[in-house]
Short mmCIF file of C-alpha atoms in Angstrom, two decimals:
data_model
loop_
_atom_site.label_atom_id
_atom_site.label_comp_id
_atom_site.label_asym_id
_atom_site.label_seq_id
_atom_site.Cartn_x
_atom_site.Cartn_y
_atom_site.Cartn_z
CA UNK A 92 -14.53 30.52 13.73
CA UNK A 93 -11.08 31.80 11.70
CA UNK A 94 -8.77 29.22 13.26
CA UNK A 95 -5.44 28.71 11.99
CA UNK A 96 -4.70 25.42 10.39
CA UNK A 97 -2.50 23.01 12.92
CA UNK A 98 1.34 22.53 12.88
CA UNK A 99 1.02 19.12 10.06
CA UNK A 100 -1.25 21.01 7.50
CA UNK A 101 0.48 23.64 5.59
CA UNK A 102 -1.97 26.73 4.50
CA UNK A 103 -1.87 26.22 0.61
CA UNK A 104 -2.72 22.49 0.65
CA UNK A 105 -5.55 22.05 -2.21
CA UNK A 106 -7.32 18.97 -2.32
CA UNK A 107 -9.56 18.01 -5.63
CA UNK A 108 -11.78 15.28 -5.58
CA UNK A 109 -14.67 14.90 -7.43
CA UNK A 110 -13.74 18.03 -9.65
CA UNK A 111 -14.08 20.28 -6.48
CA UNK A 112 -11.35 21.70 -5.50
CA UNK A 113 -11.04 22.62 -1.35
CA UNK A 114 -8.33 24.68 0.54
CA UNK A 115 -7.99 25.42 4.56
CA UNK A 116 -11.46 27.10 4.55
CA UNK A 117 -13.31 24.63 3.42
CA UNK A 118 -11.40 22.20 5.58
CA UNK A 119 -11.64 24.24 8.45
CA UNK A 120 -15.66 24.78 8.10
CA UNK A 121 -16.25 21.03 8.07
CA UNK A 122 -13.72 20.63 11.42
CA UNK A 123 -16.21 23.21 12.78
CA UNK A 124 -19.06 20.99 12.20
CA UNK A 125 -17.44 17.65 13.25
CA UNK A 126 -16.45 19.32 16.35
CA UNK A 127 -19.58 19.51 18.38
CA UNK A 128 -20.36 15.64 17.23
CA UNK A 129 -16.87 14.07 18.73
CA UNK A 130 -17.11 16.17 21.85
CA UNK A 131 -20.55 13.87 22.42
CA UNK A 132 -18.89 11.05 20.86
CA UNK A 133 -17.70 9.47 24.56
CA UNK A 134 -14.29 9.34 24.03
CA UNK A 135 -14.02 8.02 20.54
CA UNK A 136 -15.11 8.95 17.26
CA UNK A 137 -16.06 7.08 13.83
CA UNK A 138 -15.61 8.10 10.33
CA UNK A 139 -16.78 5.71 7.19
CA UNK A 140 -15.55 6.54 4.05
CA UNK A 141 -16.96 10.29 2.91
CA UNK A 142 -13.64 10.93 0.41
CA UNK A 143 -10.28 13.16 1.57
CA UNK A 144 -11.66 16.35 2.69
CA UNK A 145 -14.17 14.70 5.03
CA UNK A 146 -11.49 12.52 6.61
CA UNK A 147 -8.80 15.67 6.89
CA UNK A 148 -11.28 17.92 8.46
CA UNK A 149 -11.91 14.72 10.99
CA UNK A 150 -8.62 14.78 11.58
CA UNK A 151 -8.59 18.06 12.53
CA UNK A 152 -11.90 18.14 14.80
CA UNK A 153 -10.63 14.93 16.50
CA UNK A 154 -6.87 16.99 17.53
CA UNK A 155 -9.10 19.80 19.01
CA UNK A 156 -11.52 17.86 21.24
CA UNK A 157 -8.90 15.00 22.03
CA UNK A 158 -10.45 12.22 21.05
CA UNK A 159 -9.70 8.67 19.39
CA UNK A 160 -10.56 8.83 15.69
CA UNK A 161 -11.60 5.58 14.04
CA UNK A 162 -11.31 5.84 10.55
CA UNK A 163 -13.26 3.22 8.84
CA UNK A 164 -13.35 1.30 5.68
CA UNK A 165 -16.71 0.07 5.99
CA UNK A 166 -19.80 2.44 5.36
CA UNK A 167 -21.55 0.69 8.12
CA UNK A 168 -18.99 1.21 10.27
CA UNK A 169 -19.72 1.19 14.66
CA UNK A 170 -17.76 1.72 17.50
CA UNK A 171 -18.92 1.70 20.92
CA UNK A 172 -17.73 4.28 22.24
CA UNK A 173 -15.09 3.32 24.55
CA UNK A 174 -11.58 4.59 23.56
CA UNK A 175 -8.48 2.22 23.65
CA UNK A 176 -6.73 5.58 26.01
CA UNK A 177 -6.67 8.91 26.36
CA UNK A 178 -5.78 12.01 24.32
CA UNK A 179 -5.75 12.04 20.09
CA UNK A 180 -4.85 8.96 18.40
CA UNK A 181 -6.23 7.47 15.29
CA UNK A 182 -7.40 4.11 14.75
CA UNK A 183 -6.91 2.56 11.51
CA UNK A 184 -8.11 -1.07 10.28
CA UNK A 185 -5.65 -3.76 9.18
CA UNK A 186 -6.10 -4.71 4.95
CA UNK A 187 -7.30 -8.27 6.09
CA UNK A 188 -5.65 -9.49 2.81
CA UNK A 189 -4.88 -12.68 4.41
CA UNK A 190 -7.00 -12.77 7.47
CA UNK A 191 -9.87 -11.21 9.96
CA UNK A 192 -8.65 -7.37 9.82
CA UNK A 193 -7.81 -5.94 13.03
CA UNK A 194 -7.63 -2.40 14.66
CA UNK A 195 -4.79 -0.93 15.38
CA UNK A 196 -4.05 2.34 17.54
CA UNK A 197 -1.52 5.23 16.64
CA UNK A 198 -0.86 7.83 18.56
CA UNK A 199 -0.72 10.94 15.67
CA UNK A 200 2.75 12.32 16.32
CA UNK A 201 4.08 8.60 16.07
CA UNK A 202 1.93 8.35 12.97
CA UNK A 203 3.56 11.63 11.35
CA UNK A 204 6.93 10.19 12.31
CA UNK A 205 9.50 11.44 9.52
CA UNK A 206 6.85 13.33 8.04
CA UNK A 207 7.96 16.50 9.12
CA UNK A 208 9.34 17.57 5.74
CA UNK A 209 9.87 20.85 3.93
CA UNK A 210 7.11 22.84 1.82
CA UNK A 211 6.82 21.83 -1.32
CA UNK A 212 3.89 23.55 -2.71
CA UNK A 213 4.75 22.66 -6.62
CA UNK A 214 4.21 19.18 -5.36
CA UNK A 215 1.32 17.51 -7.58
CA UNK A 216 0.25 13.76 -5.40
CA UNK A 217 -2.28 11.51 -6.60
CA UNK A 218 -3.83 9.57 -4.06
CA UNK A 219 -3.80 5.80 -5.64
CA UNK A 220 -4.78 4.00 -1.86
CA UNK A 221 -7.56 3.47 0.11
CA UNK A 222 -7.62 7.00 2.15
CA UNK A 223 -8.13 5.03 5.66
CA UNK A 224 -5.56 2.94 5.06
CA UNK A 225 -2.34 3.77 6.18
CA UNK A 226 -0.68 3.54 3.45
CA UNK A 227 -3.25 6.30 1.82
CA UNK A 228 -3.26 8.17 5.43
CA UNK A 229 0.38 8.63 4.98
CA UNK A 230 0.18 10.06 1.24
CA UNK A 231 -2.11 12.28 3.00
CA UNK A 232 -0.50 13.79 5.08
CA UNK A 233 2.50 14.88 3.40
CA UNK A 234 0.92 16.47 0.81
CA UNK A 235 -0.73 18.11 4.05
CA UNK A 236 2.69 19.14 5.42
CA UNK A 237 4.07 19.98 2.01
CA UNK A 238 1.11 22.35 1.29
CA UNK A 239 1.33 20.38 -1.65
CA UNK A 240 -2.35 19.64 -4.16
CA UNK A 241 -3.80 16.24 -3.36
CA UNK A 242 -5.49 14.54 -6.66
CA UNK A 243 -8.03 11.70 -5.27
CA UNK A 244 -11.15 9.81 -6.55
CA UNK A 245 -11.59 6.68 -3.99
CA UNK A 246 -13.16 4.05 -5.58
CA UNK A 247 -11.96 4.60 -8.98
CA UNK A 248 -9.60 1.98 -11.18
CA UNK A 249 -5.96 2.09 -12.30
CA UNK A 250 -7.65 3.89 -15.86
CA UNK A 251 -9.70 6.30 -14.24
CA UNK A 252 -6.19 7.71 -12.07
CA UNK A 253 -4.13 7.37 -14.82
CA UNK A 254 -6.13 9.75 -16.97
CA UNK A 255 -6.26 12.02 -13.69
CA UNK A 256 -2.72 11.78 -13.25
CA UNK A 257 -2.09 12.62 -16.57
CA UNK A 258 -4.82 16.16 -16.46
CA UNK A 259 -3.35 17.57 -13.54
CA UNK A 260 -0.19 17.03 -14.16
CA UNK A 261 0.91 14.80 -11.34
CA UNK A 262 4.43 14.97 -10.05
CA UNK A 263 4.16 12.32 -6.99
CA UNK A 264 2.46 8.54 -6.83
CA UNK A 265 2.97 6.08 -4.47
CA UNK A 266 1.10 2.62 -5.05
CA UNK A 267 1.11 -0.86 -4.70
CA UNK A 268 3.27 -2.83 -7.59
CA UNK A 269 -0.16 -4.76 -8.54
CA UNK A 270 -1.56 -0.72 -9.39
CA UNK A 271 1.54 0.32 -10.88
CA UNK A 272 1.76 -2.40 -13.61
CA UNK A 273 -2.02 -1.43 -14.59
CA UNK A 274 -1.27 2.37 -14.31
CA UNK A 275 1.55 1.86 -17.06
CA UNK A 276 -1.12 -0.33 -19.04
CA UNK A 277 -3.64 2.27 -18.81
CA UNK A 278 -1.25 5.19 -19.94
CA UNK A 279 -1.75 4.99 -23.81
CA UNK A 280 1.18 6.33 -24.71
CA UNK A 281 0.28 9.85 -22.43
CA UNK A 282 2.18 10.17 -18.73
CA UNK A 283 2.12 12.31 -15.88
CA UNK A 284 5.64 14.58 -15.16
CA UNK A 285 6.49 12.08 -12.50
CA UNK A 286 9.40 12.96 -10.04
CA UNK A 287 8.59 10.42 -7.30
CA UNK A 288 7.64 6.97 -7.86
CA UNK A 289 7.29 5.34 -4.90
CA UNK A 290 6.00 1.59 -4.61
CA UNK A 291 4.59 -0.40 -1.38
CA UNK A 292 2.22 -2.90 0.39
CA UNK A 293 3.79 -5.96 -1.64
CA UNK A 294 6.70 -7.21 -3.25
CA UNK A 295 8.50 -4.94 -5.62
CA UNK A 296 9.81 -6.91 -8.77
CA UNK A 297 12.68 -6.63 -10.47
CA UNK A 298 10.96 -6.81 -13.95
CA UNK A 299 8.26 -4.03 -12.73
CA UNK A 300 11.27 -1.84 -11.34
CA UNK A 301 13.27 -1.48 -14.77
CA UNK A 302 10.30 -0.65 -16.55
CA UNK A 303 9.32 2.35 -14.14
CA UNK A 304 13.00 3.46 -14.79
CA UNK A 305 12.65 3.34 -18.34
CA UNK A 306 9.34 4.90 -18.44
CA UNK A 307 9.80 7.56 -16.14
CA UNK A 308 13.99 8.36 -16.51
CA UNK A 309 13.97 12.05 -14.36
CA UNK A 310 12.05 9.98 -11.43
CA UNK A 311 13.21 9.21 -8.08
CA UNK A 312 12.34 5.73 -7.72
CA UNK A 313 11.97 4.06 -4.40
CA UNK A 314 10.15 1.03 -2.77
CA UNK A 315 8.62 1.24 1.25
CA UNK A 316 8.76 -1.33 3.47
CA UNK A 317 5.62 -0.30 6.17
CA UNK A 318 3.31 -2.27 8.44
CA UNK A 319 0.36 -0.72 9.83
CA UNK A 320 1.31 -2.40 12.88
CA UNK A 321 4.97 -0.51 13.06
CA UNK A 322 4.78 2.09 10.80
CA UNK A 323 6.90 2.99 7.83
CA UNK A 324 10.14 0.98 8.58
CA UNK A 325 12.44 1.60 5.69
CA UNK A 326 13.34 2.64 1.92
CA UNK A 327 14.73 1.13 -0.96
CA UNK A 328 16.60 3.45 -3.41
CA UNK A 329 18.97 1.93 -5.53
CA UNK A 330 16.46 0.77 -8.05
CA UNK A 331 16.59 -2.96 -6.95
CA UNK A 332 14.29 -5.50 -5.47
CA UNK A 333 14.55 -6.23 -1.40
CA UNK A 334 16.96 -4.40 0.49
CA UNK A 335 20.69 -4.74 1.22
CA UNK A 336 21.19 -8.08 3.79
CA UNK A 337 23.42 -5.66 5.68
CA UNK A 338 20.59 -4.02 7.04
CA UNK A 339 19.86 -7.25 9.28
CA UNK A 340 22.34 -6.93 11.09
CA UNK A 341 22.96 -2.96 11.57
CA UNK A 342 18.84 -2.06 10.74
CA UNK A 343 18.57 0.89 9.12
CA UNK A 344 17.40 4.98 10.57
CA UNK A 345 16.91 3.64 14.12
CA UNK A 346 14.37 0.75 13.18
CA UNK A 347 15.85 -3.31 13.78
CA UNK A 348 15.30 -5.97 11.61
CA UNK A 349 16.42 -9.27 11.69
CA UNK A 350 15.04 -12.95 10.78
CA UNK A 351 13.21 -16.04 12.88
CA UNK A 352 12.85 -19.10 11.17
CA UNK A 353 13.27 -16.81 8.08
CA UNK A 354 10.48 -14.78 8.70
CA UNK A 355 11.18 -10.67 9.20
CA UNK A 356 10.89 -9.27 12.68
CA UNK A 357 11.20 -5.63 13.47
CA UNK A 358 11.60 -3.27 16.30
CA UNK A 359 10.66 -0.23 15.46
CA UNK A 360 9.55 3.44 17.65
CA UNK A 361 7.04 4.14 15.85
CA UNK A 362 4.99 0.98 16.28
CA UNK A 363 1.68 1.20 17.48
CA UNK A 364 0.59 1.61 21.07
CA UNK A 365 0.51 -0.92 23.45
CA UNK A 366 2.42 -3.43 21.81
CA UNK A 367 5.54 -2.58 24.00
CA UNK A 368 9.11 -2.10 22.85
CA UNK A 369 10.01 -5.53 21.69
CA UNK A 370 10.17 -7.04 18.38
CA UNK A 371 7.03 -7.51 15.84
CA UNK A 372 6.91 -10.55 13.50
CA UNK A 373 5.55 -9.12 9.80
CA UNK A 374 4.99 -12.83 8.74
CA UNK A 375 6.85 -12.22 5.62
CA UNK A 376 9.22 -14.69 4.67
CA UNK A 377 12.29 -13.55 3.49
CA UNK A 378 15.27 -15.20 1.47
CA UNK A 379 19.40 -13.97 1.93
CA UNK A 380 20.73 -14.41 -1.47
CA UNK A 381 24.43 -12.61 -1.70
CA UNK A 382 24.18 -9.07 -0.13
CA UNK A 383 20.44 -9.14 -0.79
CA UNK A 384 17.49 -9.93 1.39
CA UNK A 385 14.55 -10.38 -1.07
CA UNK A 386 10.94 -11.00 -0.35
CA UNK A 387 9.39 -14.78 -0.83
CA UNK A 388 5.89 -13.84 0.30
CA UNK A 389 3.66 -14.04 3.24
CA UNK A 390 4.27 -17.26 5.76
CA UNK A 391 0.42 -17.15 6.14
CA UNK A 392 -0.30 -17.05 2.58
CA UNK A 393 1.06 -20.33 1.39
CA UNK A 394 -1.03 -22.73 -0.89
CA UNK A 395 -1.07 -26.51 0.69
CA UNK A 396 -0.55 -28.87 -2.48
CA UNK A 397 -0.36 -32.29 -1.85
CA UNK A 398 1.03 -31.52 1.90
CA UNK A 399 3.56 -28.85 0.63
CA UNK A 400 3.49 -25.56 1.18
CA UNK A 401 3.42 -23.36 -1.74
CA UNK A 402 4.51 -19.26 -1.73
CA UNK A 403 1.74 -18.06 -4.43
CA UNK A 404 4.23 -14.91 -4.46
CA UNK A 405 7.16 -16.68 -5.27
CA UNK A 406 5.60 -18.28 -8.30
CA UNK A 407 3.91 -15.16 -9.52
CA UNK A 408 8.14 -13.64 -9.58
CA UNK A 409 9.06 -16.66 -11.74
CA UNK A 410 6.25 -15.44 -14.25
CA UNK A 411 6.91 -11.71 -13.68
CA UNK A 412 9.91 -12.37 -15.21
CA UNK A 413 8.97 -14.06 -17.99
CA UNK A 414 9.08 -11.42 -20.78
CA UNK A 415 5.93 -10.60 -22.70
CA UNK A 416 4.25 -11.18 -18.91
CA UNK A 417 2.69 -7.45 -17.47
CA UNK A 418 0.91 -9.39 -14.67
CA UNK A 419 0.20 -12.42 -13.21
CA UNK A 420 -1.53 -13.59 -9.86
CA UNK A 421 -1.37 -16.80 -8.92
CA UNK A 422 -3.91 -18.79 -6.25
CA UNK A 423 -5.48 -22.09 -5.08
CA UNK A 424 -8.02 -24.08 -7.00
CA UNK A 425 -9.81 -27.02 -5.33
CA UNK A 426 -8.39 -30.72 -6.22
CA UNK A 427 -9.90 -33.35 -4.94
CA UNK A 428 -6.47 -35.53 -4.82
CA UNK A 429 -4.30 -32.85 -3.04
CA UNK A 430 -6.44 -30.88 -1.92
CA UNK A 431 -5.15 -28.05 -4.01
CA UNK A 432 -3.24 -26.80 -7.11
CA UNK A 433 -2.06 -23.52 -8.72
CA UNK A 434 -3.62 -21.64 -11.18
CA UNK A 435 -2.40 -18.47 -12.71
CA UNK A 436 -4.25 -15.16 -14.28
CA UNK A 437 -1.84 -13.66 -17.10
CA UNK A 438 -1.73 -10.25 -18.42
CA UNK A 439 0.12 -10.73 -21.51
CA UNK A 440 2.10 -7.17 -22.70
CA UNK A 441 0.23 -5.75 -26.06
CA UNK A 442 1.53 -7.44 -29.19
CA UNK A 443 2.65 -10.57 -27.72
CA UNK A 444 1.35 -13.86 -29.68
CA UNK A 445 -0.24 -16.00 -27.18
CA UNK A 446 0.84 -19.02 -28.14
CA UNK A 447 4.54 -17.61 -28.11
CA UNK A 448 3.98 -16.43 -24.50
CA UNK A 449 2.53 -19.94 -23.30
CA UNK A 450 5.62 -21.57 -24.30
CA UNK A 451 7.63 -19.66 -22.30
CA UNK A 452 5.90 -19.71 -19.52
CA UNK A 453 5.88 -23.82 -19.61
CA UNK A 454 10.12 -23.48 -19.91
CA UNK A 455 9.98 -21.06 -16.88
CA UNK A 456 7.95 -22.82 -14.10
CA UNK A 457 9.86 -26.42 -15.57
CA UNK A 458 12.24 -25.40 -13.05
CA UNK A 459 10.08 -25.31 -10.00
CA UNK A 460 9.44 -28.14 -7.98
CA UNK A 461 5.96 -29.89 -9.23
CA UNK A 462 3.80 -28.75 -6.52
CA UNK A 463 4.48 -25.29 -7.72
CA UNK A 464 4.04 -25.67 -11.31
CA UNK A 465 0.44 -23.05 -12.14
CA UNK A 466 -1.56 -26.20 -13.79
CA UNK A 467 -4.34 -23.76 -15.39
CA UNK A 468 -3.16 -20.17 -16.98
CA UNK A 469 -5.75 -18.14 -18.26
CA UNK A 470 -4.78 -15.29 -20.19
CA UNK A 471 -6.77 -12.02 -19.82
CA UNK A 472 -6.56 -8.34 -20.20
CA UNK A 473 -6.43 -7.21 -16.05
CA UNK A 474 -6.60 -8.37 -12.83
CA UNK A 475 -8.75 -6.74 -10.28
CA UNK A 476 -7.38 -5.41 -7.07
CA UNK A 477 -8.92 -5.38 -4.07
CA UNK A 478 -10.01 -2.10 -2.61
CA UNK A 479 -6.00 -1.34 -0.49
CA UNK A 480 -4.99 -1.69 -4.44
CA UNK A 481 -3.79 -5.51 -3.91
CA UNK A 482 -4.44 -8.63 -5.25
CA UNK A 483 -6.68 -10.51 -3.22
CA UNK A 484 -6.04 -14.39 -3.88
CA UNK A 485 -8.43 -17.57 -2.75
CA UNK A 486 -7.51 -20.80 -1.39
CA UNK A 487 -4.58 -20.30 1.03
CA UNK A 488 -3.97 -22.94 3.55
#
């Protein structure tokens, strides 16, 4: 069948993965296919992970027939059957960074929300997120809308997409902080054309921030604040970390945020369905400092030492901005006289003497209350993310 492509994917979209590059056709032929299997699917449908084309032509079969599209992040993925409602909606799964992850319904327009941008077919995105997530589901579609070319290899580290980045000439990322600082460690001294840097999913640094400036000078540079729960909820331009305290009480392009027992809360229209129109707690912390609201980490990711609770976060900042530091991730090692203490990973930047960067480090966490102090660093070359492009971290309580 010689369909036409629907209203979010733009004509000229390309997407190369696996040095294959696909257009509408190709998409279009595997919609075909899917088709006939969600109209027997009952109501709902389940994709695991078969790479970007695979999960766009879903997309597509699932709009036609009207069903619920779960798109998985588990090969052995199962669903049984049973949609959450009627109509097209897609069902994505929570990063369970911190906990058991959980499904969460969108209804696809809501999904889209201020997606709805012009062409932009000179537009060059590498995909550096899981593409079920929805982080990597919203990268997706706008290079959809934007009949931009979508680079992707899921699966692949920071080295592997730098090197991709760099061949094809890639004009758009958006990543986690934890994959940017590898991606600029992985660039030897070769880097993309960037014109949009765009950082999300944890806490962007100040440190981390100035050196994307500096490396990339002609870039628009901008941090997202989005839960899968809500949405994208807001933007940070102005090149620094948080966002402007103002926004607590005002909110900012229609969504409300304001602070419980100084954890966020948000009210947003493009939260998922069926939570209701009242306010969301994101369970990060956040501190007011002047006219800036800045990010102290996750309420449910805090380290118990000795009976106080620890922000792992917080402490990795304090060594972020230590210079000569690239990296650092800081978690929980068993103790068996309070229960737990800190210990730190360090990516040290090339060049820097060790024992030069160790001293520093000990003058930096001197000011932080005991219980905080990282009591083994270990230096090494990288940290591994998890597969959302994170840091995963042990030992919370």
């Amino acid at each position: 069948m010689n369909r036409p492509p629907p209203s979010w994917l733009h004509p000229g979209v390309r997407l190369i993965e696996a040095g294959r590059s696909v257009g509408w056709v190709e998409i279009a032929a595997q919609a075909d296919a899917f088709e006939a299997a969600f109209r027997a699917a009952g109501g709902r449908a389940v994709l695991p992970p078969q790479g970007v084309p695979a999960l766009v032509a879903a997309l597509v079969a699932a709009e036609r027939v009207g069903v619920e599209l779960h798109l998985s992040r588990r090969a052995s993925a199962e669903t049984d059957g049973k949609p959450h409602g009627p109509g097209f909606a897609v069902l994505l799964e929570t990063s369970g960074t911190t906990g058991t992850p959980k499904l969460i319904r969108h209804d696809f327009q809501r999904l889209r929300g201020r997606l709805r941008g012009a062409a932009d077919p000179d537009a060059r995105w590498l995909l550096a997120y899981e593409p079920a997530a929805f982080a990597g589901l919203q990268v997706i579609l706008t290079a959809l809308a934007a009949g931009a070319t979508l680079v992707s290899a899921p699966g692949a580290a920071a080295g592997e997409l730098a090197r991709l980045a760099v061949r094809h000439a890639v004009t758009h990322i958006s990543a986690t902080p934890s994959f940017w600082r590898a991606f600029l460690l992985a660039l030897d001294g070769e880097a993309p054309p960037l014109a949009v840097v765009t950082l999300g999913g944890e806490v962007a640094d100040q440190p981390l921030l100035d050196r994307l400036a500096e490396c990339f000078p002609n870039a628009k540079l901008r941090h997202i604040y989005a839960l899968t729960e809500a949405g994208a909820l807001f933007a940070v331009g102005d090149g620094q970390a948080g966002f402007p305290a103002a926004w607590l009480d005002g909110g900012i392009d229609g969504v409300g945020l304001r602070l419980s027992d100084g954890v966020l809360e948000v009210s947003s229209p493009r939260a998922m369905l069926g939570y209701g129109d009242g306010w969301l707690s994101t369970g990060d912390v956040v501190e007011v400092r002047g006219d800036r609201a800045l990010f102290a980490g996750r309420l449910d990711g805090r380290i118990n030492v000795g009976g106080v609770k620890v922000s792992p976060e917080v402490v990795e900042q304090v060594l972020l901005d230590v210079p000569g530091v690239r990296d650092a991730l800081v978690q929980a090692a068993a103790n068996p006289v309070t229960g737990h203490i800190l210990t730190a990973l360090v990516v040290p930047a090339p060049g820097v003497e060790e024992a030069v960067l160790r001293a520093a480090i000990r003058t930096a966490v001197a000011d932080l209350p005991p219980a905080a102090r990282p009591r083994l660093v270990t230096m090494t070359g990288s940290i591994a993310l998890g597969a959302a492009g994170k840091k995963t971290r042990k030992g919370t309580a």
